[in-house]
Coordinates of C-alpha atoms in Angstrom, one line a residue:
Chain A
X1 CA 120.0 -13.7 42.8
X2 CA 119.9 -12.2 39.5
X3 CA 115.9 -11.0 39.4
X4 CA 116.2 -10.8 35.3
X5 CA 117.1 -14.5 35.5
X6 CA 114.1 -15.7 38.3
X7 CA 111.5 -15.2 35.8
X8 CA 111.3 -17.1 32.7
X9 CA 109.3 -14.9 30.7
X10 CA 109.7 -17.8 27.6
X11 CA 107.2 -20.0 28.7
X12 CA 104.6 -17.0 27.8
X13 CA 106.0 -17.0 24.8
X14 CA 105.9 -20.5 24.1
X15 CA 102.5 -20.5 24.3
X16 CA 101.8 -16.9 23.2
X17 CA 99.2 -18.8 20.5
X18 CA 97.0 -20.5 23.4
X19 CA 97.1 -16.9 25.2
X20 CA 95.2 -15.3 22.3
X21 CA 93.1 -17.6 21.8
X22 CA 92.5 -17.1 25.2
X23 CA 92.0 -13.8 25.7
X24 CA 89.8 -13.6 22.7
X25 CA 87.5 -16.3 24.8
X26 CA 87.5 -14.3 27.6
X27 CA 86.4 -11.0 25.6
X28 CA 83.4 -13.3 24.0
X29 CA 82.4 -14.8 27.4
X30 CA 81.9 -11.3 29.0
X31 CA 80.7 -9.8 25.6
X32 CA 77.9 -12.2 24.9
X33 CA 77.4 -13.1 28.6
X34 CA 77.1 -9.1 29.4
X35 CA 74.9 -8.2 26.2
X36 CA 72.7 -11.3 27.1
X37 CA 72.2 -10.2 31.2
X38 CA 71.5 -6.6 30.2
X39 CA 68.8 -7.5 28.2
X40 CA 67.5 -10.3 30.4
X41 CA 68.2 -8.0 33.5
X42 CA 66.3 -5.1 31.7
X43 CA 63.0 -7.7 32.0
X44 CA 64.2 -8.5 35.4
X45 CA 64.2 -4.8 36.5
X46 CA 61.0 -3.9 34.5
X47 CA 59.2 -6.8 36.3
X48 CA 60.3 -5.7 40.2
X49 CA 58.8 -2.4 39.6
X50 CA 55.5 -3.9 38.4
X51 CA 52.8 -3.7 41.0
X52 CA 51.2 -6.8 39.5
X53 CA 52.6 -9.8 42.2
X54 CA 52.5 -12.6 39.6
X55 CA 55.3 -10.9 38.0
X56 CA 57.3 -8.9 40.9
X57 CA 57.5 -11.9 42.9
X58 CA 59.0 -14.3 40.6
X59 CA 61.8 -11.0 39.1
X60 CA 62.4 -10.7 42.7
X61 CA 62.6 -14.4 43.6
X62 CA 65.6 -15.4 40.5
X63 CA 67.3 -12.3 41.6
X64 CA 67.7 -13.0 44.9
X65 CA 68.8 -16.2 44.1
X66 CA 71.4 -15.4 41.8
X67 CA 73.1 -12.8 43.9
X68 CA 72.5 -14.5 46.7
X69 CA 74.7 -18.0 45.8
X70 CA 78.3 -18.1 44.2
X71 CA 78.9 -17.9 40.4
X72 CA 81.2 -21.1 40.9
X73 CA 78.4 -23.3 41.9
X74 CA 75.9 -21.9 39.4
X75 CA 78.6 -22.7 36.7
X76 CA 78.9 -26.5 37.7
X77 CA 75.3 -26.7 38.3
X78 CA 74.6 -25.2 34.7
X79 CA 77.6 -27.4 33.2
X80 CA 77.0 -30.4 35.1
X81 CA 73.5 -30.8 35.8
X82 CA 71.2 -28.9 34.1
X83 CA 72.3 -28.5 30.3
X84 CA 72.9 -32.3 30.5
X85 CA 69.5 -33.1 31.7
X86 CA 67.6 -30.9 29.2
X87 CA 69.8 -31.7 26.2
X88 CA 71.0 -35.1 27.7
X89 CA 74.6 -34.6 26.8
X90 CA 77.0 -32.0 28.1
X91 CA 76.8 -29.2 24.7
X92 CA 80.7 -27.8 25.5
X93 CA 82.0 -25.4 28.1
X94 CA 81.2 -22.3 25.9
X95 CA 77.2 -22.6 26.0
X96 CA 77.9 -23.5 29.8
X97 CA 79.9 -20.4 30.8
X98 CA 77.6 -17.8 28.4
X99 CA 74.7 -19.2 29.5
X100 CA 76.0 -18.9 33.7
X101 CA 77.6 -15.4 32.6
X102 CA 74.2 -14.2 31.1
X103 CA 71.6 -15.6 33.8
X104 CA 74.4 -14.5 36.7
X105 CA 74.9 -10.9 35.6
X106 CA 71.3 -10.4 34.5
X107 CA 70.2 -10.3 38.4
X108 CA 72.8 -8.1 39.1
X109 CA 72.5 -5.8 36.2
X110 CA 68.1 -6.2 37.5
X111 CA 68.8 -4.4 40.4
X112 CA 70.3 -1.5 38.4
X113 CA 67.7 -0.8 36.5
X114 CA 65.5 -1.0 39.0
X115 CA 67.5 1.5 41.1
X116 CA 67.3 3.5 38.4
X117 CA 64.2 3.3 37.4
X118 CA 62.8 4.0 41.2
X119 CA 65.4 6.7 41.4
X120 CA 63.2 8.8 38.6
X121 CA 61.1 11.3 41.0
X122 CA 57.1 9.5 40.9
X123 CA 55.8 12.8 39.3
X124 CA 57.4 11.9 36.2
X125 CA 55.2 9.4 36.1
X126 CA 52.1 10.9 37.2
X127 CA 52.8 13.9 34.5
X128 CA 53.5 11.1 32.0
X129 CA 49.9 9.4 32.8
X130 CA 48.1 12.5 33.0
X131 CA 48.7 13.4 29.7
X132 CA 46.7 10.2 28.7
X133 CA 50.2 8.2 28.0
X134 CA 50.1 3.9 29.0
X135 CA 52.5 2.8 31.1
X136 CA 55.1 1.5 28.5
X137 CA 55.0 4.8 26.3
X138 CA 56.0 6.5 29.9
X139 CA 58.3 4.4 30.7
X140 CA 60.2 4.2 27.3
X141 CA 59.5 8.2 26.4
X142 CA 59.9 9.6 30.0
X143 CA 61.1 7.2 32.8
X144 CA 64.3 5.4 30.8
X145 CA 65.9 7.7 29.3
X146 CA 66.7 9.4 32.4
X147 CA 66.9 6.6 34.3
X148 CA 69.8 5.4 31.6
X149 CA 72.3 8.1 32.0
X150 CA 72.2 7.2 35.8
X151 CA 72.8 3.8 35.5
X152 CA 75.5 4.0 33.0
X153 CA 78.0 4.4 36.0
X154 CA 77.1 1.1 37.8
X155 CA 76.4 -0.6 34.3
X156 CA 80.0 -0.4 33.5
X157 CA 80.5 -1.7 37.4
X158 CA 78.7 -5.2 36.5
X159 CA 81.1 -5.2 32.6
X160 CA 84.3 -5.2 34.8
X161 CA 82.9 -7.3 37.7
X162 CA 82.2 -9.9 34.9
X163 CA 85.2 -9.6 32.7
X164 CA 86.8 -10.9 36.0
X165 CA 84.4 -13.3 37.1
X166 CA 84.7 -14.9 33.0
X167 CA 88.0 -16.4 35.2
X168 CA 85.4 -18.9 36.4
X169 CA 84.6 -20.7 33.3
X170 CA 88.2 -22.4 34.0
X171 CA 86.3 -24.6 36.4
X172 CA 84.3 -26.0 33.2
X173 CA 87.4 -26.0 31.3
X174 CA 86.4 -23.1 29.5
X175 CA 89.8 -22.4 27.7
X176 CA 90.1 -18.8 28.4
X177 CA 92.8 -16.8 30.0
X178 CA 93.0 -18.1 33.3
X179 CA 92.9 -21.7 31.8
X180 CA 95.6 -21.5 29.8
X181 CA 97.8 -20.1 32.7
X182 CA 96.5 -23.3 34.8
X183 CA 97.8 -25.3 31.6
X184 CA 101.6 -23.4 31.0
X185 CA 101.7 -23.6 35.2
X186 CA 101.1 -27.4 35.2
X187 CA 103.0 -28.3 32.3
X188 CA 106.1 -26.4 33.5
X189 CA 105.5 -26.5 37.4
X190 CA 105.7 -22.6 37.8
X191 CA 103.4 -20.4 39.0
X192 CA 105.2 -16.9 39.1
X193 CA 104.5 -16.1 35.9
X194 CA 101.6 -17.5 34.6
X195 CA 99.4 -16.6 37.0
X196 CA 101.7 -12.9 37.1
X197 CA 100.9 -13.0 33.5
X198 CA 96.8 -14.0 33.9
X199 CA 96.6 -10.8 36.3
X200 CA 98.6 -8.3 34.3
X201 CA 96.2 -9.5 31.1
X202 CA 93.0 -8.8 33.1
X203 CA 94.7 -5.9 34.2
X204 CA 94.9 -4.3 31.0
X205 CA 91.7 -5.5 29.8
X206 CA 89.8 -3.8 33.2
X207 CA 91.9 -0.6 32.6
X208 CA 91.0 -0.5 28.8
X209 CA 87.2 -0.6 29.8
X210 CA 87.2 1.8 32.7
X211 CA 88.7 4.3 30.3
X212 CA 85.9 3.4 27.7
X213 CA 82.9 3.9 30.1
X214 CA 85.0 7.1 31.5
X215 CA 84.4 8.6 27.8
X216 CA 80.7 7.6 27.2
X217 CA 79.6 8.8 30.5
X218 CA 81.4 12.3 29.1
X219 CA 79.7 11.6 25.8
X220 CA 76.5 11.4 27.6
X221 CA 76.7 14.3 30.2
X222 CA 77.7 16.7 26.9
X223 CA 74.4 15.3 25.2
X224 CA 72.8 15.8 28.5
X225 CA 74.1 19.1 29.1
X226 CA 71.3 21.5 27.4
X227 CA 74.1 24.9 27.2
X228 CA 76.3 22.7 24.3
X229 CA 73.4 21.2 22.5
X230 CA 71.3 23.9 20.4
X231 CA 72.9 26.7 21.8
X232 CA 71.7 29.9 20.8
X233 CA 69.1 28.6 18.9
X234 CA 66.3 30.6 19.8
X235 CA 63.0 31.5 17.4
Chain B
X1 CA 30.7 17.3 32.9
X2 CA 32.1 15.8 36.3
X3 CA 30.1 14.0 38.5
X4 CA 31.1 12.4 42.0
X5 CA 29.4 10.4 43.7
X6 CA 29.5 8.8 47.2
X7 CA 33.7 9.0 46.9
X8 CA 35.4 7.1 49.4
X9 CA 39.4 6.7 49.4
X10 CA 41.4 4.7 51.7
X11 CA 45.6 4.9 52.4
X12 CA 45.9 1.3 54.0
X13 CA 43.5 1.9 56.7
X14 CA 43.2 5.6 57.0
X15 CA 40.2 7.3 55.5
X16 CA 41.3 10.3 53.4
X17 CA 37.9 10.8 51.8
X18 CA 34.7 9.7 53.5
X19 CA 32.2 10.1 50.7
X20 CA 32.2 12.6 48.7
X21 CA 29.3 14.0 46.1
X22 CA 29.8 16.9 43.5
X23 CA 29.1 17.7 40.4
X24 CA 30.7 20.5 38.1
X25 CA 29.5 21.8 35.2
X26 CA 31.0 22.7 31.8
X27 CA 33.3 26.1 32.5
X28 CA 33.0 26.2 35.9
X29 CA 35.9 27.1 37.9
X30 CA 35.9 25.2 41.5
X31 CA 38.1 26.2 43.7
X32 CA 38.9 23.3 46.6
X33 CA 40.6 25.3 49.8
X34 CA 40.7 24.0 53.0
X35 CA 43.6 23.0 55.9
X36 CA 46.7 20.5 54.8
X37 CA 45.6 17.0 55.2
X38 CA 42.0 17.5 54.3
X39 CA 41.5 15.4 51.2
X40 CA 41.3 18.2 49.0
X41 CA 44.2 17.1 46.9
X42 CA 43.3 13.4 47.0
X43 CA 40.1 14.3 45.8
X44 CA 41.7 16.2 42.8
X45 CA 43.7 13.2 41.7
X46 CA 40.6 11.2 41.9
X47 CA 39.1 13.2 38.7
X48 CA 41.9 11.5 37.0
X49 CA 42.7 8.2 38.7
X50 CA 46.1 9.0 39.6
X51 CA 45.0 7.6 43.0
X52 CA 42.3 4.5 42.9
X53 CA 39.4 5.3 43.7
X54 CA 38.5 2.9 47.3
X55 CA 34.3 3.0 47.0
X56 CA 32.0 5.5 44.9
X57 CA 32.0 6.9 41.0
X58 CA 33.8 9.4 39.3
X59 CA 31.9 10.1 35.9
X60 CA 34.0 12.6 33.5
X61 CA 31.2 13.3 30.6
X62 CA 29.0 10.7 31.4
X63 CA 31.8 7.8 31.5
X64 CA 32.2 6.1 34.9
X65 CA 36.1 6.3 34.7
X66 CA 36.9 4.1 37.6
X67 CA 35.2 0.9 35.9
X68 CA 37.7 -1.3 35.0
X69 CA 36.4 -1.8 31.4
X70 CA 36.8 1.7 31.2
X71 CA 40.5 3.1 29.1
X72 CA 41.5 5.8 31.4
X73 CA 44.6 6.5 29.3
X74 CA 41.6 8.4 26.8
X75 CA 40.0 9.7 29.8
X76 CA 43.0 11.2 30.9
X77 CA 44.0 12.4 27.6
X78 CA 40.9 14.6 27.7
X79 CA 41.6 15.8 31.4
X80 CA 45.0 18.2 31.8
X81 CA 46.6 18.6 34.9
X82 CA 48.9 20.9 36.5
X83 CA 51.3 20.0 39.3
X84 CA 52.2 21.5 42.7
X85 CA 56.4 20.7 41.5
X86 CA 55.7 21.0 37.6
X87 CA 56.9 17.9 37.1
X88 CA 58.6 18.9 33.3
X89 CA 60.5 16.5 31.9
X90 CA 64.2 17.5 32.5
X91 CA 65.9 15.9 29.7
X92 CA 63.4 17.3 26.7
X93 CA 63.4 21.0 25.9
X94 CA 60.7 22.7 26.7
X95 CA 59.4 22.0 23.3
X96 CA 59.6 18.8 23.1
X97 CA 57.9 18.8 26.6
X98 CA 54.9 19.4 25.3
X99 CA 54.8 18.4 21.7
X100 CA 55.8 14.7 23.2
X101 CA 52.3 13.4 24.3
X102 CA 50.1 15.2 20.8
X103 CA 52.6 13.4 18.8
X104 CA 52.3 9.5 21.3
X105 CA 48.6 9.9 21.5
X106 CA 46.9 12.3 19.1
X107 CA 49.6 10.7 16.1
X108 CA 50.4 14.3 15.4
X109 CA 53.3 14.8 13.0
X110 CA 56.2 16.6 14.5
X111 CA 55.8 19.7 12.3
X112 CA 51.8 20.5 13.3
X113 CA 52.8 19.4 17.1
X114 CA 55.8 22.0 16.7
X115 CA 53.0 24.9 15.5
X116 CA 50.7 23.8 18.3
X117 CA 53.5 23.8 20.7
X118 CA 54.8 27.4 19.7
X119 CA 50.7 28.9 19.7
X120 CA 50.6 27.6 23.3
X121 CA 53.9 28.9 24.5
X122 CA 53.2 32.4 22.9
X123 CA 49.6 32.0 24.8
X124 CA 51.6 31.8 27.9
X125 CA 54.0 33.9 27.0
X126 CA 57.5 31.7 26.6
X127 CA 57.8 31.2 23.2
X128 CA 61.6 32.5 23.2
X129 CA 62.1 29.6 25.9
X130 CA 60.7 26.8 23.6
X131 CA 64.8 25.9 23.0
X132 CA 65.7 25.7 26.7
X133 CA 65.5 23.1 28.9
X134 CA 63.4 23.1 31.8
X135 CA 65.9 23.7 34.5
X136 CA 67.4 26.5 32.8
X137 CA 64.4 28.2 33.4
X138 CA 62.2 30.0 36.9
X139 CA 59.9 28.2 38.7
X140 CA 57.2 30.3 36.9
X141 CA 58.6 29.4 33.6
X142 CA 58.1 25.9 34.3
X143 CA 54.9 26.2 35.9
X144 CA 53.9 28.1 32.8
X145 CA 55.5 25.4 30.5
X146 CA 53.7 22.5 32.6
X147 CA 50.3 24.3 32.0
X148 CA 50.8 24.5 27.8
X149 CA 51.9 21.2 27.8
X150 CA 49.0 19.9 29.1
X151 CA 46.6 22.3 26.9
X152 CA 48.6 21.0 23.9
X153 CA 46.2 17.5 24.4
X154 CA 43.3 20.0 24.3
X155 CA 41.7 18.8 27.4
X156 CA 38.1 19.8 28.4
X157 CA 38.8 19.8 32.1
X158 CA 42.0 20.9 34.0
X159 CA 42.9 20.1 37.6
X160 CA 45.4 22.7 39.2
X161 CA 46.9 20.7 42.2
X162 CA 48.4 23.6 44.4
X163 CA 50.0 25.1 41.2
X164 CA 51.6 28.2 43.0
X165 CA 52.2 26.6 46.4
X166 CA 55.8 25.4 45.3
X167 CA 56.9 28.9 43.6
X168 CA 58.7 32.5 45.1
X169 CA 55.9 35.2 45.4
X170 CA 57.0 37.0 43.0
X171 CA 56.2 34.5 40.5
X172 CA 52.7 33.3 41.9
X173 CA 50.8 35.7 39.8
X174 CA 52.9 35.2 36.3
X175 CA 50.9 31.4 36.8
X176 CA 47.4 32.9 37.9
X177 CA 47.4 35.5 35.2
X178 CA 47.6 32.2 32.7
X179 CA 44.8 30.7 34.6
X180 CA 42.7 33.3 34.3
X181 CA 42.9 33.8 31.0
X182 CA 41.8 30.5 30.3
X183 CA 39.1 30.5 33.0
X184 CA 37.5 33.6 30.8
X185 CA 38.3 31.3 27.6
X186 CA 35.7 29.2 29.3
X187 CA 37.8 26.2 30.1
X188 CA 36.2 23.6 33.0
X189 CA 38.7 23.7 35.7
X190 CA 39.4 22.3 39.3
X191 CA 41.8 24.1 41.3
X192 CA 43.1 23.3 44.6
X193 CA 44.9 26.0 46.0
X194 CA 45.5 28.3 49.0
X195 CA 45.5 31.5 46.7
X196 CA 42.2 33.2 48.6
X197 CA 42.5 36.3 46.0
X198 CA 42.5 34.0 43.1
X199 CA 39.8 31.6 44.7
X200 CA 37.0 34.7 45.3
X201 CA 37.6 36.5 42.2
X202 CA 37.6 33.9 39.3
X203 CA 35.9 30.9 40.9
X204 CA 32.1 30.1 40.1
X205 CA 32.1 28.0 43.4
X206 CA 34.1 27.3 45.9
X207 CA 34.6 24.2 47.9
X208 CA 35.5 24.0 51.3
X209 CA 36.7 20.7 52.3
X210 CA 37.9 19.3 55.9
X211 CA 38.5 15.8 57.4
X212 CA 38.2 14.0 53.8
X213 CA 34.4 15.9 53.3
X214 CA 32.8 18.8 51.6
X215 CA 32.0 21.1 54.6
X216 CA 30.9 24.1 52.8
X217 CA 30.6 25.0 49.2
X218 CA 29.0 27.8 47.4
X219 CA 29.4 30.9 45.4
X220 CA 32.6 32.7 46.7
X221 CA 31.1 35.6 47.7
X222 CA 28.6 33.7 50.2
X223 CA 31.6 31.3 52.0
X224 CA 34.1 34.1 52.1
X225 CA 31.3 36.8 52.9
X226 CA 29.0 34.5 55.2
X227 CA 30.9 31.5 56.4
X228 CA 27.8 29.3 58.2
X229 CA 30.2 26.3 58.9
X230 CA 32.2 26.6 62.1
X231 CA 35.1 25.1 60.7
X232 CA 35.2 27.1 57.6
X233 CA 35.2 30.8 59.3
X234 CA 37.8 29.2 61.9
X235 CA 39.6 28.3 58.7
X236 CA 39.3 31.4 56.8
X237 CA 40.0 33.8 60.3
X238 CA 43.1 31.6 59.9
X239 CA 44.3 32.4 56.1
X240 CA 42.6 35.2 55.3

């Protein structure tokens, strides 16, 4: 068997439109789903540091929750049950799948900051309040921005974790990569290269990022790295 | 200018402090010694409310500063302290170490907090370092750096929490010779410490403490010289 002639690379082709479409869906869902849990999960981490129970608990409480039960059945419960009952209608796959991407990631990306925000040695925060500093002008001028550059590695974990998990919106119809494979394999009855194709696009996609959080964490470590910055400046 | 009275501190359910009454004039120097585990540090970072305060008052010019209607952040503003690990902030050069809280709190503009910062920094003799970064420099360095950042909020009292404990000897007195100098300068200062030399020769009083109370205090000479608690000549046969 002729290996050239098993695949039939022109059904890609065919539908080559539909594929970038679809990949520009799955950039937007982990874009606006991933800016969206940062922020949210930066509240989320803030509050399970807190001391004050009324807001630990309930920080603690989602995030447990939301890593503790599959993104699959948070997306149909979000599609099919929730957004319907608070709007009354069903408002479209892509407020389903950003709003699941955002409230999913946000508990993961909670527990990073809250690593990294424990992670900071206590007596940065005892020099910060002894100077007379609150809380929140230690935590933005003293506590984050070392915590940051430590969490940068595992922020760009959760990025790639959810470019791939995006692939679930196909359950809601979300008409992103993965769905329009599931459309090219059903309309032709081949799964070979579709599906070889889906894999190879979230390939490049994960590669493309790695190699992007690769050069700010450099960025970062130069800025970090007092020898380069100011050097010889001495008065 | 601080005033303690009846200080009790809990950890869960052990008793670090079991009451506690002092007071300490303006420019004293009170040096707290005693064994590991006696309170004395807990009882330092009860002049500033880093720990709560369980039962009792802590007044700091008159203000009862563990009242809850009371804003500690100004309290503390007013009250430096110096810690056993120096606790810089590693990723601000030493300058911006210690211009950071006059420019947060006092609203000093970046210029004026630079001058201050440079004054200080030539008072303890670093101003060459005020590029560097904190782990570029000894553990007296920082030590040194730790002390003018917390002058540059020109604080009336200063707690010393074991300030040479964490350093090589050969940089413990670089650090007492800056607290000296601004023990003659008159400053009001708390030091806990296990420097016995430092303790007998600039302290106004010094403070015994043992098993979370005040066993023995008094003029140096008298409880290094004359010891008339049990526990403090065992202690100072021990150390001294």
């Amino acid at each position: 068997m002729d290996f050239l002639d098993f695949f039939r690379w022109d059904i890609i082709w065919n539908y080559r439109e539909m594929y970038l479409q679809g990949i520009l869906a799955t950039i937007i869902l982990t874009l606006s789903g991933y800016v969206g849990g940062v922020i949210f999960g930066l509240f989320l981490g803030l509050g399970q540091v807190s001391k004050n129970k009324l807001i630990y608990l309930p920080c603690k409480i989602y995030v447990d929750i939301f890593r503790g039960t599959p993104m699959l059945v948070q997306l149909l419960l979000i599609h099919l049950a929730l957004i319907p009952t608070i709007f009354g209608s069903s408002q479209g796959w892509w407020v389903s799948g950003i709003l699941g991407l955002i409230l999913n990631s946000a508990a993961y990306n909670a527990e990073i900051f809250r690593a990294g925000i424990q992670s900071i040695d206590k007596g940065q925060m005892e020099a910060a309040r002894s100077l007379g500093l609150t809380n929140g002008q230690a935590m933005r001028k003293v506590i984050l921005p070392q915590a940051f550059r430590r969490m940068i590695p595992p922020l760009g974990n959760e990025f790639i974790a959810l470019l791939k998990d995006s692939s679930l919106v196909t359950i809601i119809a979300g008409a992103e990569i993965l769905y329009v494979s599931k459309v090219v394999a059903g309309t032709y009855q081949r799964f070979w290269e579709p599906y070889l194709f889906a894999a190879f696009l979230y390939l490049v996609l994960t590669y493309a990022v790695t190699k992007l959080i690769a050069f700010i964490e450099k960025r970062v470590s130069i800025e970090y790295n007092p020898r380069k910055k100011r050097e010889g400046r001495v008065e | 200018m601080i005033k303690v009275e009846n200080l009790h501190k809990y950890f869960d359910k052990l008793e670090v402090l079991k009451g506690i009454d002092y007071e300490i004039q303006q420019s004293e120097v009170v040096c707290v010694i005693g064994p590991s585990g006696s309170g004395k540090s807990t009882f330092l970072r009860c002049l500033n409310m880093l720990e709560e305060v369980t039962d009792g008052a802590v007044y700091i010019d008159g203000v009862k500063i563990n009242d809850p209607k009371t804003n500690i952040n100004e309290i503390r503003a007013e009250v430096g302290m110096v810690f056993q690990q120096f606790n810089l902030f590693p990723h601000m050069s030493v300058l911006d170490n210690i211009t950071m809280a006059p420019m947060q709190i006092r609203k000093l503009n970046k210029k004026d907090a630079e001058a201050l910062a440079l004054e200080l920094l030539d008072k303890v003799g670093l101003r060459t370092k005020a590029y560097s970064y904190p782990q570029q420099l000894s553990g007296g360095q920082q030590q040194r750096v730790a002390i003018a950042r917390a002058l540059a909020m020109k604080p009336k009292i200063m707690l010393f929490d074991e300030p040479t404990s964490a350093l090589d000897p050969e940089m413990v007195n670089e650090v007492l010779d800056v607290m000296k100098q601004l023990a003659k300068e008159g400053m009001t200062m708390v030091v806990v410490t296990h420097e016995m030399g430092f303790a007998r020769e600039m302290g106004d009083r010094v403070l015994f403490m043992d098993g979370g109370y005040i066993v023995e205090e008094g003029h140096p000479d008298q409880v290094f010289g004359n010891p008339q608690n049990e526990r403090t000549k065992a202690f100072l046969g021990k150390v001294l």
